[in-house]
Short mmCIF file of C-alpha atoms and ligand atoms in Angstrom, two decimals:
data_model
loop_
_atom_site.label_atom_id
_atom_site.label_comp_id
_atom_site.label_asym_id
_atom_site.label_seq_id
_atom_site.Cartn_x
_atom_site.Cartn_y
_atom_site.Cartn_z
CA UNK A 819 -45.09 1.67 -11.46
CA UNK A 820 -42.96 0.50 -14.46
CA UNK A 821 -40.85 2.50 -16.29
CA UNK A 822 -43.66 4.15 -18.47
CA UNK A 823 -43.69 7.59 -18.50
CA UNK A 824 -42.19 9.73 -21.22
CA UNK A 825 -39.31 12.11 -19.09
CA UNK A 826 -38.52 15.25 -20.84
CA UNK A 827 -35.30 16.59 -19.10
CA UNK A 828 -34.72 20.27 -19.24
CA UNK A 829 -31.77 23.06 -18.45
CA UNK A 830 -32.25 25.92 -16.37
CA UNK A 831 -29.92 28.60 -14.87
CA UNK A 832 -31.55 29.97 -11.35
CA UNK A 833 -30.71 33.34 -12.74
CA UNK A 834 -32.27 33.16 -15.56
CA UNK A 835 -35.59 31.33 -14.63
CA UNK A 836 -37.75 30.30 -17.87
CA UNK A 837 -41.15 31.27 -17.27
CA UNK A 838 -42.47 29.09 -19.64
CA UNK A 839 -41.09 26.24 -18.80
CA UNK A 840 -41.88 26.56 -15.03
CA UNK A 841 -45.33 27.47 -16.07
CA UNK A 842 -45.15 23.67 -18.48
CA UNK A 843 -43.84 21.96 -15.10
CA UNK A 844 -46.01 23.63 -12.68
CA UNK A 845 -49.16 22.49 -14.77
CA UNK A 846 -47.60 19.06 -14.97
CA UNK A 847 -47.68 18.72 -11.14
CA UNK A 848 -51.22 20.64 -10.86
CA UNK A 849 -52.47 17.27 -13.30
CA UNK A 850 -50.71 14.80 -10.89
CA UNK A 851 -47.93 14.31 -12.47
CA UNK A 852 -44.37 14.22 -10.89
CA UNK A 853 -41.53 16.95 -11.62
CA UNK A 854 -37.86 16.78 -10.48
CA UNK A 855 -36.20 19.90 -9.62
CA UNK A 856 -32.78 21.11 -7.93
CA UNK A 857 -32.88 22.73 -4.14
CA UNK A 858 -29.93 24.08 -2.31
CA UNK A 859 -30.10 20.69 -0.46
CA UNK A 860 -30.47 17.94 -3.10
CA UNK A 861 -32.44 17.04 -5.70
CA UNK A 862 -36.36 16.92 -5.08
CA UNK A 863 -39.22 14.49 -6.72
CA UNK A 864 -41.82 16.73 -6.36
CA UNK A 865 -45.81 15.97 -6.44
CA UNK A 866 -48.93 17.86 -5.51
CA UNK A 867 -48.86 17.26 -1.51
CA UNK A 868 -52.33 17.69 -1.06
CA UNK A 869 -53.22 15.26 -3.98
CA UNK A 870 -53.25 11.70 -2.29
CA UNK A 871 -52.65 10.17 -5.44
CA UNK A 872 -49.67 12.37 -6.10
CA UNK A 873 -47.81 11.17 -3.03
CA UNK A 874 -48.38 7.63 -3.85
CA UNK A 875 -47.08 8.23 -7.32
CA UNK A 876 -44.02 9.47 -5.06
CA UNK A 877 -43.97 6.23 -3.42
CA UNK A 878 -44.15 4.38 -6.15
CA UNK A 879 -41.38 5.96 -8.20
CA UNK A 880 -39.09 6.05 -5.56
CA UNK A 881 -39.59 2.22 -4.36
CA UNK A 882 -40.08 4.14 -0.98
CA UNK A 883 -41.85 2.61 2.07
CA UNK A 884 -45.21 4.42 1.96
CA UNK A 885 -44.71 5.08 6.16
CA UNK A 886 -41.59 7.17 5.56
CA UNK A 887 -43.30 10.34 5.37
CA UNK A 888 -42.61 13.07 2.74
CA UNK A 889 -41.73 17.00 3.31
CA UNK A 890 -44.28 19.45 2.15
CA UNK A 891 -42.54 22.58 0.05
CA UNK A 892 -43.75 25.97 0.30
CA UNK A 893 -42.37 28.91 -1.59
CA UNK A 894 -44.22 31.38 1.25
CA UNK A 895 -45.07 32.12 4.68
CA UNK A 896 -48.11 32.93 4.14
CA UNK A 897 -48.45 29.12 2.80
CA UNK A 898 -47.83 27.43 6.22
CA UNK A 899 -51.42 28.05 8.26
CA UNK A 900 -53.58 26.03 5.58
CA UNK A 901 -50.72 23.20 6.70
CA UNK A 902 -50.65 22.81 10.28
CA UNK A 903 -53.28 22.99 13.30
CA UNK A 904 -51.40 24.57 15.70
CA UNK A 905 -48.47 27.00 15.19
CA UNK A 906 -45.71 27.38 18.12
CA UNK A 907 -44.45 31.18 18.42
CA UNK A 908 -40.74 29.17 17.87
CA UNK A 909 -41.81 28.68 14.05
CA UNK A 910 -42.16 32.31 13.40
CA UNK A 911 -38.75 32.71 14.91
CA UNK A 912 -37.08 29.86 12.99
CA UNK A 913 -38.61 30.78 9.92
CA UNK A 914 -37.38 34.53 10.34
CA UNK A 915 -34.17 33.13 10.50
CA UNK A 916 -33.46 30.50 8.35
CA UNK A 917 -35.97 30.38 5.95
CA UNK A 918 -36.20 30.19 2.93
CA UNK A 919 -33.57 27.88 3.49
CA UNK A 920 -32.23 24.39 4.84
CA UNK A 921 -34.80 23.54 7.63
CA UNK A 922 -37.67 21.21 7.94
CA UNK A 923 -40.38 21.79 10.50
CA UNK A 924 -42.44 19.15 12.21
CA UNK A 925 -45.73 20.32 13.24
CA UNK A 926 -49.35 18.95 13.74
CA UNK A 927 -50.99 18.45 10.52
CA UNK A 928 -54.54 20.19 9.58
CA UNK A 929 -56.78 18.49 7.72
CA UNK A 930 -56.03 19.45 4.31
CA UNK A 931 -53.03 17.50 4.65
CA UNK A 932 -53.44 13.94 3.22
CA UNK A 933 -52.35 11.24 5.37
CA UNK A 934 -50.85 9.69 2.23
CA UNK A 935 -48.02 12.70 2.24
CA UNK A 936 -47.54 12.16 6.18
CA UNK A 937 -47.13 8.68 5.81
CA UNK A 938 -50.35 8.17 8.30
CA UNK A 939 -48.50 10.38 10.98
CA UNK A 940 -50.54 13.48 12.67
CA UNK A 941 -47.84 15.85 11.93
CA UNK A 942 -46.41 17.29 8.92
CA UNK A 943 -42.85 18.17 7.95
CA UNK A 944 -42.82 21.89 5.98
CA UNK A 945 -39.40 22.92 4.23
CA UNK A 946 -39.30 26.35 2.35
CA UNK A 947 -36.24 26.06 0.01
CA UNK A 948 -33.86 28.24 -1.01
CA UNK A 949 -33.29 27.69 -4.63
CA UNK A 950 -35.37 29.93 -6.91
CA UNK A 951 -35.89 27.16 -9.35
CA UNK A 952 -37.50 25.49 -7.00
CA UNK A 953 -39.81 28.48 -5.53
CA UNK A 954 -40.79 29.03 -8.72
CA UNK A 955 -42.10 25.84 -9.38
CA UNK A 956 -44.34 25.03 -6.02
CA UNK A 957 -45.75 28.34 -7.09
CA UNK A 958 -46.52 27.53 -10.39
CA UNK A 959 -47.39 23.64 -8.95
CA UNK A 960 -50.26 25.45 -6.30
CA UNK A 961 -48.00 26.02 -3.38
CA UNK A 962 -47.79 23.05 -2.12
CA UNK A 963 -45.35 20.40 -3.12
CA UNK A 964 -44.14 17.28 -1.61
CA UNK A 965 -40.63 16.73 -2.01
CA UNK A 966 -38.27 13.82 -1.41
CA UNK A 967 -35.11 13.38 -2.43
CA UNK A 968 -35.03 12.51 -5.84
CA UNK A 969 -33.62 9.22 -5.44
CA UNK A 970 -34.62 5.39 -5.92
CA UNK A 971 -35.09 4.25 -1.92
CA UNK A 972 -31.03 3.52 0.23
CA UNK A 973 -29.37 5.15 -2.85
CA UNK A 974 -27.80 8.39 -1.96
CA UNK A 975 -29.20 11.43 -2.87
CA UNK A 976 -28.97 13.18 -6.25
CA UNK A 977 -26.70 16.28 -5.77
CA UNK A 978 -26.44 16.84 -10.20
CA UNK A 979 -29.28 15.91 -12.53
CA UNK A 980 -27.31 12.88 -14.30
CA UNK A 981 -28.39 11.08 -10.99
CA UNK A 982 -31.32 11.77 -10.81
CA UNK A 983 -31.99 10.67 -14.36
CA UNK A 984 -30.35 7.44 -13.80
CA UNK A 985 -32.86 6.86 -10.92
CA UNK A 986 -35.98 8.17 -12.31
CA UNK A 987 -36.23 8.34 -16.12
CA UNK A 988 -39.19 6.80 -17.08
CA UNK A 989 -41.39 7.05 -13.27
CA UNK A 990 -41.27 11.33 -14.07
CA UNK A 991 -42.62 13.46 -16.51
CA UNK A 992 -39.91 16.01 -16.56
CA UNK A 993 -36.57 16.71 -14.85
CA UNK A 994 -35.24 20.52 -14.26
CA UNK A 995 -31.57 19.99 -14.58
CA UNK A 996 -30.22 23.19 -12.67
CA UNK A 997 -26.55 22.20 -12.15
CA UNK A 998 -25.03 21.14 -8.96
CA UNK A 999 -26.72 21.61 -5.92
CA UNK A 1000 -25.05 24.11 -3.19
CA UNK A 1001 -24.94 22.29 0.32
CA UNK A 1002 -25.46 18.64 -0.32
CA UNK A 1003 -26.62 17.01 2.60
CA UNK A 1004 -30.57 17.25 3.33
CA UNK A 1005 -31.94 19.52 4.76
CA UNK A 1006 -31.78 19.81 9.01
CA UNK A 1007 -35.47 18.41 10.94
CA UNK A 1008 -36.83 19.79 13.73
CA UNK A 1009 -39.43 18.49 15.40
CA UNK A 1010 -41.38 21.26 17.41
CA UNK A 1011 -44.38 19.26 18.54
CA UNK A 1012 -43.70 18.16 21.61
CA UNK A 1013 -41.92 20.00 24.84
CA UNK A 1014 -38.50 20.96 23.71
CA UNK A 1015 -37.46 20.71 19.78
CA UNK A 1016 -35.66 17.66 18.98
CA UNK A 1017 -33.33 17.33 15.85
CA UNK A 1018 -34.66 14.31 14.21
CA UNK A 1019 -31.67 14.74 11.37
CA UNK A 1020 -29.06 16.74 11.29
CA UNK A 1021 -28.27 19.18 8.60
CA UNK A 1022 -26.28 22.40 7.06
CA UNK A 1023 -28.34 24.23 10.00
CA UNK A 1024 -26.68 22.86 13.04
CA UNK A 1025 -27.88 22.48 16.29
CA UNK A 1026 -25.60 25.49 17.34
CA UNK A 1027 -27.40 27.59 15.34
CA UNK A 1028 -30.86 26.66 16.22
CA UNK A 1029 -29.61 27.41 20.17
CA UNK A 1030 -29.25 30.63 18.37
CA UNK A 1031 -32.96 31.31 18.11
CA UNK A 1032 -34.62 29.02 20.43
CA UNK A 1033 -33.41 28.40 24.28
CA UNK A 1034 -32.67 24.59 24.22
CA UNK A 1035 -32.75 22.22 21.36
CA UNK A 1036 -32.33 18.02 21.88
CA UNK A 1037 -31.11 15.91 19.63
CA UNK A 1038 -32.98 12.20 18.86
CA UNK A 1039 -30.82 9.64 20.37
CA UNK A 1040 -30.74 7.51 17.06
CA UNK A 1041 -28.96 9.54 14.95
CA UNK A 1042 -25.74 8.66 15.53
CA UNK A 1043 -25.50 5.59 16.86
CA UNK A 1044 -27.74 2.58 15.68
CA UNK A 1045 -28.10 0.40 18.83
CA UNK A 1046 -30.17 2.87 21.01
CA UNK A 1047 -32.69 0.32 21.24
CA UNK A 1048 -35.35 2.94 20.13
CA UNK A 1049 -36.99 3.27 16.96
CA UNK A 1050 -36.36 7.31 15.28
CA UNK A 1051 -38.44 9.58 15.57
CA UNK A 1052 -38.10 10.59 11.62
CA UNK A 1053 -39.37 7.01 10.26
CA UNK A 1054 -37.34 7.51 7.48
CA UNK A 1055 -33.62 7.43 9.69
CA UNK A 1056 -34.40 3.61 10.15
CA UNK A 1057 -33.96 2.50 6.93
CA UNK A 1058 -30.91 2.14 5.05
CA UNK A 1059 -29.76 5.05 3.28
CA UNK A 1060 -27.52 6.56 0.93
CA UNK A 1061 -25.57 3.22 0.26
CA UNK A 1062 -23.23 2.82 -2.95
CA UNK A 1063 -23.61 -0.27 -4.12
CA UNK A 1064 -20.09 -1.29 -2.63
CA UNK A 1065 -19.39 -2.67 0.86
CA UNK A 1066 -18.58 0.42 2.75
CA UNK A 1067 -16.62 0.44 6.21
CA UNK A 1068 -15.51 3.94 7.92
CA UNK A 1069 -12.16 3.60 9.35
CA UNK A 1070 -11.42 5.75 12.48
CA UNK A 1071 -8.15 6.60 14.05
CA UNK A 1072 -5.02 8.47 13.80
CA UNK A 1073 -3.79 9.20 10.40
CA UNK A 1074 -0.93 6.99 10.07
CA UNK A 1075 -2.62 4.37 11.27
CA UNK A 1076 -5.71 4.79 9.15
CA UNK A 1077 -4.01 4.99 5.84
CA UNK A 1078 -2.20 2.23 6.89
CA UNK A 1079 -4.70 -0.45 7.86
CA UNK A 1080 -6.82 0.73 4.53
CA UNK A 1081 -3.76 0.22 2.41
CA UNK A 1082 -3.25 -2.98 3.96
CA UNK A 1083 -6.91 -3.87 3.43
CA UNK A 1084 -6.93 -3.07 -0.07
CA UNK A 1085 -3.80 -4.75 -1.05
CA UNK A 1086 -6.40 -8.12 0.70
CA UNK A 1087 -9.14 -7.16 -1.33
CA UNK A 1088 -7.09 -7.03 -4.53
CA UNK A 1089 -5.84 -10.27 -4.03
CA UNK A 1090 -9.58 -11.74 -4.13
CA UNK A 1091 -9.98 -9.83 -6.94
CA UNK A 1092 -12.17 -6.61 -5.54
CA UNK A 1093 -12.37 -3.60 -7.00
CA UNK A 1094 -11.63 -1.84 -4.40
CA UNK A 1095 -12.52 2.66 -3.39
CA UNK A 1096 -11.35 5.52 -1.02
CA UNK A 1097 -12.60 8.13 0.80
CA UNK A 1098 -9.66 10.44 1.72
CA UNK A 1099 -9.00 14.10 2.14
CA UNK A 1100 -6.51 16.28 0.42
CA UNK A 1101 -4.13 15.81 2.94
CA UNK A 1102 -3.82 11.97 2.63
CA UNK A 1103 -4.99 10.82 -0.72
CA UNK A 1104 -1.83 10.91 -2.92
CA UNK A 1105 -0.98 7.80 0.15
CA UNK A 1106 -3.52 5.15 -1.16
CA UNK A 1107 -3.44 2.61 -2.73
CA UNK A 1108 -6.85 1.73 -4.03
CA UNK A 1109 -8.45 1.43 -7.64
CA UNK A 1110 -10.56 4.42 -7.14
CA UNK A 1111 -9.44 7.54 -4.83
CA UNK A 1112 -11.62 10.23 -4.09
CA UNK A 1113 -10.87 12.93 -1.90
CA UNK A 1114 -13.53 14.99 -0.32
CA UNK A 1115 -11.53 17.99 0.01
CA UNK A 1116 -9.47 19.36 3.20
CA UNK A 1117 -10.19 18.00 5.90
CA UNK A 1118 -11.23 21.25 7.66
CA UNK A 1119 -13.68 22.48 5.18
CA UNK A 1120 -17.08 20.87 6.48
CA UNK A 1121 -18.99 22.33 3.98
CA UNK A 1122 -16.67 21.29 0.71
CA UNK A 1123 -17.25 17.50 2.63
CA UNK A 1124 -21.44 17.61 2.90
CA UNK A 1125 -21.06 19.27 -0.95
CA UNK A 1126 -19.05 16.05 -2.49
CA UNK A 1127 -20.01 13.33 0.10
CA UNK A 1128 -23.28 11.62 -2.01
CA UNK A 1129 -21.02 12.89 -5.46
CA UNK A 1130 -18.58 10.61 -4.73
CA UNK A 1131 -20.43 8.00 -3.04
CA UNK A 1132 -22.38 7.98 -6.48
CA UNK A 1133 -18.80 7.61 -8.60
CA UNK A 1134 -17.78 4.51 -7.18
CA UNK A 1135 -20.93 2.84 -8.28
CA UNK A 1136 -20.40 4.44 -11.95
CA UNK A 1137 -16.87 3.22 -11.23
CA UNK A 1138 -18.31 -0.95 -10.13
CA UNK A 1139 -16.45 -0.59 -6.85
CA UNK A 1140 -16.82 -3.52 -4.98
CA UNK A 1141 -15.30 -2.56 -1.53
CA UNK A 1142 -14.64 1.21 -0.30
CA UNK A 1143 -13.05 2.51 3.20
CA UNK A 1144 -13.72 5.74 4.27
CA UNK A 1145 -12.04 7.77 6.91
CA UNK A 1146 -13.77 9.30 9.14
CA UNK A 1147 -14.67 12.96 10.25
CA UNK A 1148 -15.48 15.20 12.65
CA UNK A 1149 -18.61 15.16 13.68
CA UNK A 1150 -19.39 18.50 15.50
CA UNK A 1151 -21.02 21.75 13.62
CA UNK A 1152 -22.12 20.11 9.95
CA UNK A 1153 -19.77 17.49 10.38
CA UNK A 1154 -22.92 16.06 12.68
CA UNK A 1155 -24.62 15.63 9.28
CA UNK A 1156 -21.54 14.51 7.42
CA UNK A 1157 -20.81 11.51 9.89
CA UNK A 1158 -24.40 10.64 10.42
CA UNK A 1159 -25.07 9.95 6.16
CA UNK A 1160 -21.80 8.30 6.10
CA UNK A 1161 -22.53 6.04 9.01
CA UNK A 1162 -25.56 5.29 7.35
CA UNK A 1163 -24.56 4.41 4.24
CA UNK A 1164 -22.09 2.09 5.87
CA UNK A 1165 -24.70 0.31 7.86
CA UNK A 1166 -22.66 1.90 11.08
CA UNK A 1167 -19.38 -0.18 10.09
CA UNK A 1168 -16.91 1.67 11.94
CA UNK A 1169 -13.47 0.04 12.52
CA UNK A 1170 -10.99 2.05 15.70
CA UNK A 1171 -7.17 1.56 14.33
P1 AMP B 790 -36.40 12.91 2.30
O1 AMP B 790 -37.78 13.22 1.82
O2 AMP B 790 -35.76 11.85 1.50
O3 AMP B 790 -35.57 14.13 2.52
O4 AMP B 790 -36.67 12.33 3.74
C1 AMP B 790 -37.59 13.01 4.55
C2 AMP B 790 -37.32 12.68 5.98
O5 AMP B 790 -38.22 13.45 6.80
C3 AMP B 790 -37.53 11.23 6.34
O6 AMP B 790 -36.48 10.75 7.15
C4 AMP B 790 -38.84 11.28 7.09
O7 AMP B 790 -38.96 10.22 7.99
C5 AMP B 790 -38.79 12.64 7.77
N1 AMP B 790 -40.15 13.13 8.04
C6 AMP B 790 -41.02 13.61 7.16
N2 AMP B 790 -42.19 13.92 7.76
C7 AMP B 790 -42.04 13.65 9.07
C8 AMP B 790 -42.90 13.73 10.21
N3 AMP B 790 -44.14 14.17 10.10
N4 AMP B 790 -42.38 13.34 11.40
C9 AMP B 790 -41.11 12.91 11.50
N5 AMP B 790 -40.27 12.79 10.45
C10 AMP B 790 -40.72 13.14 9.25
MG1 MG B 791 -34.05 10.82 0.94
#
């Protein structure tokens, strides 16, 4: 698909939800059109999920593999049994507990369910957001709405709306700008179809949590490390993902010695003319040196990390960074999530100073 299509781009407050317009982007979706709108993960391109047509619009718009399958949005519970074939007593507990909210479900597709929206996989992956805005909408779209992020393919995800438009104007009819988004990262999957649930990527909802409600939860063996020799079990963890345009490496260490060997590094780069980019915390980026420094806040507020991580990694391309060094973080709790996008989006480039 070109860039053809007209985009209208809207405002909306989630307290103050405009009836009309949801109604206007509902029917827009309902036609087989394609509607961006804000969760409290990221930003979603939404389609009809049960419209085959509608998911390869998706596809297309996004420059996404077609077998990286999409997550279907419901706004209700009483949504899910037209979804699935078979329904594990652990949903009902999950989905007492964190939904509406930051969890995806894998389960075993019914029939309704086109095989375009699963990219050609048996099971289906549901998500019932948070954000009103967004409930709103796949009940004005027909309840069902499939939802990536609204992103071209490997850029990161769109946490405001001025992202999203510079992705997608032109491949979507309209784009609900609600402001920034509240977590960040996307949302946690779970995949309940086999034995024990498996985390096929981690998320706000950690795996802590989930031990919470259900006795023992695994975690795939891909996420965090990319030479596994297996393929993921979420087809969409083996591409790359979330990359700024810039050469990203994560530098790991103790302090001193990490703001030292990036200094060093970007006093190299300089000389060959790069522009080059940090990723630092409060506590250590008055000590670069780079063109660009962004902090991502302390560096014990996980949640202030997942919310600027795909911000910032966003600002160094508006910025033409040509080389960035991140540090790196913990990776327990949501860190899991924070260090698993940003080894991503550095192709797993981790140097140990
Ligand atoms: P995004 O839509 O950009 O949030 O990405 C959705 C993620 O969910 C991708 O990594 C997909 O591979 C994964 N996913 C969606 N449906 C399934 C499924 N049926 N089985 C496993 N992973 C899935
Ligand atoms: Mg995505």
């Amino acid at each position: 698909m070109g860039s053809t299509v007209e985009t209208i781009t809207v405002r909306m407050d989630e307290g103050h939800i405009d009836r009309g317009l949801i109604r206007e982007a509902g029917d827009i979706i309902r036609s087989g059109g394609l509607v961006a709108f804000p969760t409290e993960t990221v930003y979603g391109l939404g389609g009809n999920a049960l419209n085959p047509l509608s998911s390869e619009k998706i596809y297309a718009a996004k420059g996404r593999p077609s077998d990286n399958p999409l997550i279907v949005h419901i706004a209700d519970r009483e949504a899910l049994p037209l979804l699935v074939d078979e329904m594990p007593d652990t949903v009902g507990r999950l989905a007492e507990r964190f939904w509406p909210g930051p969890l995806t479900m894998i389960l075993k597709k019914s029939d309704r369910v086109p095989y375009e929206t699963t990219g050609g996989l048996d099971t289906v992956a549901v998500r019932m957001p948070a954000n009103r805005i967004a409930r709103e909408l796949i009940r004005a779209a027909g309840g069902y709405v499939a939802a990536p992020s609204a992103n071209r393919s490997g850029r990161p995800s769109p946490t405001v709306a001025r992202y999203v438009s510079e992705d997608l104007a032109g491949r979507v009819e309209m784009i609900i700008d609600g402001g920034d988004v509240l977590i960040g990262l996307e949302s946690t999957i779970v995949d309940l179809t086999s034995d024990k649930p498996v985390i096929l990527r981690p998320g706000y909802i950690t795996r802590q949590m989930l031990e919470e409600v259900l006795a023992e939860v695994e975690e795939d063996s891909t996420l965090m490390r990319e030479d596994s020799g297996q393929a993921p079990r979420a087809p969409g963890m083996k591409y790359r993902h979330y990359a700024p345009q810039g050469d990203l490496t994560i530098i790991s260490g103790m302090e001193e010695n990490v703001t030292a060997y990036i200094n060093a590094k970007c006093m190299e780069q300089k000389r060959m003319h790069k522009r080059t980019g940090v990723i630092g915390t409060d506590e250590t980026i008055g000590k670069y040196c780079a063109d660009v420094c962004r902090s991502v806040g302390c560096r014990d507020d996980e949640v202030r990390i997942a919310r600027e991580l795909f911000r910032i990694l966003r600002e160094f391309d508006d910025e033409c960074v040509d080389v960035i060094y991140a540090e790196s973080f913990s990776d327990s709790g949501i860190g899991r999530a924070i260090m698993n996008r940003l080894l991503k989006a550095a192709g797993h480039k981790v140097v140990n100073v």
